[in-house]
mmCIF file of C-alpha atoms in Angstrom:
data_model
loop_
_atom_site.group_PDB
_atom_site.id
_atom_site.type_symbol
_atom_site.label_atom_id
_atom_site.label_comp_id
_atom_site.label_asym_id
_atom_site.label_seq_id
_atom_site.Cartn_x
_atom_site.Cartn_y
_atom_site.Cartn_z
ATOM 1 C CA MET A 798 -6.887 -17.936 -14.555
ATOM 2 C CA GLU A 799 -3.568 -16.837 -13.033
ATOM 3 C CA LYS A 800 -3.501 -15.759 -9.381
ATOM 4 C CA ILE A 801 -1.600 -12.549 -8.636
ATOM 5 C CA ASP A 802 -0.784 -11.769 -5.082
ATOM 6 C CA ILE A 803 1.030 -8.581 -3.959
ATOM 7 C CA PHE A 804 2.444 -7.988 -0.523
ATOM 8 C CA THR A 805 3.306 -4.445 0.507
ATOM 9 C CA ASP A 806 4.916 -2.637 3.363
ATOM 10 C CA GLY A 807 6.149 0.749 4.344
ATOM 11 C CA GLY A 808 7.742 2.272 7.384
ATOM 12 C CA CYS A 809 10.031 4.854 8.769
ATOM 13 C CA SER A 810 12.515 5.345 11.584
ATOM 14 C CA GLY A 811 10.869 8.092 13.607
ATOM 15 C CA ASN A 812 7.608 9.536 12.381
ATOM 16 C CA PRO A 813 8.596 11.554 10.419
ATOM 17 C CA GLY A 814 11.973 10.236 9.629
ATOM 18 C CA PRO A 815 13.905 8.235 6.991
ATOM 19 C CA GLY A 816 11.534 5.753 5.451
ATOM 20 C CA GLY A 817 11.171 2.928 2.984
ATOM 21 C CA TRP A 818 8.496 1.165 0.969
ATOM 22 C CA ALA A 819 8.460 -2.276 -0.740
ATOM 23 C CA PHE A 820 6.309 -4.738 -2.516
ATOM 24 C CA VAL A 821 6.664 -8.279 -3.806
ATOM 25 C CA MET A 822 4.486 -9.733 -6.552
ATOM 26 C CA LEU A 823 3.692 -13.364 -6.980
ATOM 27 C CA LYS A 824 2.115 -15.151 -9.922
ATOM 28 C CA ASP A 825 0.604 -18.524 -9.056
ATOM 29 C CA GLY A 826 2.607 -18.492 -5.838
ATOM 30 C CA LYS A 827 6.005 -17.800 -7.420
ATOM 31 C CA LEU A 828 7.869 -14.479 -6.956
ATOM 32 C CA ILE A 829 7.991 -12.541 -10.247
ATOM 33 C CA ILE A 830 9.050 -9.073 -9.071
ATOM 34 C CA ASN A 831 10.040 -7.034 -6.034
ATOM 35 C CA SER A 832 10.635 -3.381 -5.752
ATOM 36 C CA SER A 833 11.481 -0.873 -3.097
ATOM 37 C CA GLY A 834 12.457 2.763 -2.501
ATOM 38 C CA GLY A 835 12.734 5.346 0.206
ATOM 39 C CA SER A 836 12.782 8.884 1.322
ATOM 40 C CA PRO A 837 15.137 10.705 3.774
ATOM 41 C CA ALA A 838 12.146 12.448 5.505
ATOM 42 C CA THR A 839 8.701 10.919 5.394
ATOM 43 C CA THR A 840 5.968 9.284 7.481
ATOM 44 C CA ASN A 841 4.956 5.699 7.983
ATOM 45 C CA ASN A 842 1.572 6.288 6.334
ATOM 46 C CA ILE A 843 3.095 7.901 3.259
ATOM 47 C CA MET A 844 5.443 4.915 2.835
ATOM 48 C CA GLU A 845 2.535 2.435 3.256
ATOM 49 C CA LEU A 846 0.502 4.275 0.547
ATOM 50 C CA THR A 847 3.577 4.643 -1.716
ATOM 51 C CA ALA A 848 4.214 0.833 -1.573
ATOM 52 C CA VAL A 849 0.651 0.096 -2.642
ATOM 53 C CA ILE A 850 0.507 2.709 -5.388
ATOM 54 C CA ASN A 851 3.804 1.476 -6.919
ATOM 55 C CA ALA A 852 2.622 -2.102 -6.713
ATOM 56 C CA ILE A 853 -0.605 -1.403 -8.469
ATOM 57 C CA LYS A 854 1.077 0.684 -11.166
ATOM 58 C CA ASP A 855 3.568 -2.170 -11.919
ATOM 59 C CA CYS A 856 0.748 -4.711 -11.894
ATOM 60 C CA GLN A 857 -1.258 -2.673 -14.347
ATOM 61 C CA ILE A 858 1.793 -2.100 -16.599
ATOM 62 C CA MET A 859 2.244 -5.867 -16.689
ATOM 63 C CA GLY A 860 -1.341 -6.177 -17.861
ATOM 64 C CA PHE A 861 -2.843 -7.636 -14.716
ATOM 65 C CA SER A 862 -6.232 -6.218 -13.643
ATOM 66 C CA ASN A 863 -7.361 -8.838 -11.128
ATOM 67 C CA PHE A 864 -5.165 -9.328 -8.049
ATOM 68 C CA SER A 865 -5.001 -9.362 -4.279
ATOM 69 C CA ILE A 866 -3.065 -6.880 -2.135
ATOM 70 C CA HIS A 867 -1.880 -8.082 1.241
ATOM 71 C CA THR A 868 -1.044 -5.219 3.560
ATOM 72 C CA ASP A 869 -0.258 -5.047 7.264
ATOM 73 C CA SER A 870 -1.593 -1.445 7.271
ATOM 74 C CA GLN A 871 -5.108 -1.025 8.578
ATOM 75 C CA TYR A 872 -4.753 2.621 7.468
ATOM 76 C CA VAL A 873 -4.347 1.562 3.857
ATOM 77 C CA LYS A 874 -6.905 -1.277 3.821
ATOM 78 C CA ASN A 875 -9.651 0.601 5.747
ATOM 79 C CA GLY A 876 -8.861 3.877 3.996
ATOM 80 C CA ILE A 877 -9.398 2.507 0.514
ATOM 81 C CA THR A 878 -12.211 0.145 1.267
ATOM 82 C CA GLN A 879 -14.268 2.083 3.777
ATOM 83 C CA TRP A 880 -13.169 5.596 4.832
ATOM 84 C CA ILE A 881 -12.616 7.028 1.362
ATOM 85 C CA HIS A 882 -16.331 7.026 0.573
ATOM 86 C CA ASN A 883 -17.080 9.346 3.516
ATOM 87 C CA TRP A 884 -13.989 11.505 2.775
ATOM 88 C CA LYS A 885 -15.159 12.161 -0.733
ATOM 89 C CA ARG A 886 -18.756 12.818 0.447
ATOM 90 C CA ASN A 887 -17.486 15.191 3.146
ATOM 91 C CA GLY A 888 -15.172 17.260 0.820
ATOM 92 C CA TRP A 889 -12.052 15.355 1.851
ATOM 93 C CA ARG A 890 -12.577 15.970 5.552
ATOM 94 C CA THR A 891 -12.486 13.385 8.297
ATOM 95 C CA SER A 892 -15.383 12.741 10.672
ATOM 96 C CA SER A 893 -13.711 15.296 13.058
ATOM 97 C CA LYS A 894 -13.842 17.836 10.187
ATOM 98 C CA GLU A 895 -10.067 17.912 9.748
ATOM 99 C CA PRO A 896 -8.564 17.758 6.219
ATOM 100 C CA VAL A 897 -7.656 14.165 5.206
ATOM 101 C CA LYS A 898 -3.916 13.733 5.427
ATOM 102 C CA ASN A 899 -2.071 12.519 2.294
ATOM 103 C CA LYS A 900 -5.068 13.500 0.082
ATOM 104 C CA ASP A 901 -2.862 13.438 -3.018
ATOM 105 C CA LEU A 902 -1.857 9.866 -2.413
ATOM 106 C CA TRP A 903 -5.403 8.821 -1.614
ATOM 107 C CA LEU A 904 -6.622 10.433 -4.844
ATOM 108 C CA GLU A 905 -3.986 8.548 -6.840
ATOM 109 C CA LEU A 906 -4.765 5.264 -5.068
ATOM 110 C CA ASN A 907 -8.493 5.737 -5.589
ATOM 111 C CA ASP A 908 -7.962 6.230 -9.275
ATOM 112 C CA LEU A 909 -5.707 3.186 -9.592
ATOM 113 C CA ASN A 910 -8.100 1.113 -7.507
ATOM 114 C CA ALA A 911 -11.001 1.969 -9.834
ATOM 115 C CA LYS A 912 -9.066 0.586 -12.869
ATOM 116 C CA SER A 913 -8.554 -2.897 -11.388
ATOM 117 C CA ASN A 914 -10.389 -5.570 -9.526
ATOM 118 C CA ILE A 915 -8.482 -5.647 -6.292
ATOM 119 C CA GLU A 916 -9.098 -7.865 -3.288
ATOM 120 C CA TRP A 917 -7.732 -6.030 -0.193
ATOM 121 C CA ILE A 918 -6.406 -8.373 2.460
ATOM 122 C CA TRP A 919 -5.071 -7.301 5.854
ATOM 123 C CA VAL A 920 -2.273 -9.482 7.294
ATOM 124 C CA LYS A 921 -0.757 -9.258 10.744
ATOM 125 C CA GLY A 922 2.673 -7.706 10.579
ATOM 126 C CA HIS A 923 5.735 -9.406 12.061
ATOM 127 C CA ALA A 924 3.833 -12.690 12.290
ATOM 128 C CA GLY A 925 6.169 -14.831 10.177
ATOM 129 C CA ILE A 926 4.229 -14.426 6.941
ATOM 130 C CA GLU A 927 6.993 -15.039 4.415
ATOM 131 C CA PHE A 928 6.345 -12.329 1.852
ATOM 132 C CA ASN A 929 5.267 -9.754 4.399
ATOM 133 C CA GLU A 930 8.627 -10.397 6.192
ATOM 134 C CA MET A 931 10.418 -10.075 2.857
ATOM 135 C CA CYS A 932 8.776 -6.658 2.309
ATOM 136 C CA ASP A 933 9.750 -5.624 5.869
ATOM 137 C CA SER A 934 13.367 -6.548 5.216
ATOM 138 C CA LEU A 935 13.359 -4.491 1.999
ATOM 139 C CA VAL A 936 11.843 -1.544 3.846
ATOM 140 C CA ARG A 937 14.552 -1.683 6.506
ATOM 141 C CA ALA A 938 17.296 -1.874 3.896
ATOM 142 C CA GLU A 939 15.812 1.306 2.301
ATOM 143 C CA MET A 940 15.728 3.096 5.659
ATOM 144 C CA ASP A 941 19.341 2.128 6.321
ATOM 145 C CA LYS A 942 20.448 3.964 3.226
ATOM 146 C CA PHE A 943 19.589 7.266 4.992
ATOM 147 C CA LYS A 944 21.476 6.574 8.211
#
């Protein structure tokens, strides 16, 4: 069985500010695709979610349904694997009764997540992990387009 690994990253300069997202996809350890994009006015969390959503969409288009996503965002990993269950149960409210931010993106990610078998892996950012660093470079290049 082939092994598909996806590394994602998102960020912005200022929060909100100009931002970028990126992902790289590997099949059996070899880079097969990378993609990135950006927005002139966004938040870090929106870009982290956008990176993951775009990565999953591309993976599913390519016919892959079993893969690992490596993210340096605790917000994304914990949100999709833990917090989302309580958000749905609480009518899309946080434990402090505030509306969940970026609900539209969480709904989209939840739907995509349900259609695949995804292993969610948190990686430490800026720790020399090759493909996480590649994503970070792509994100910075996207942010630079808006300066």
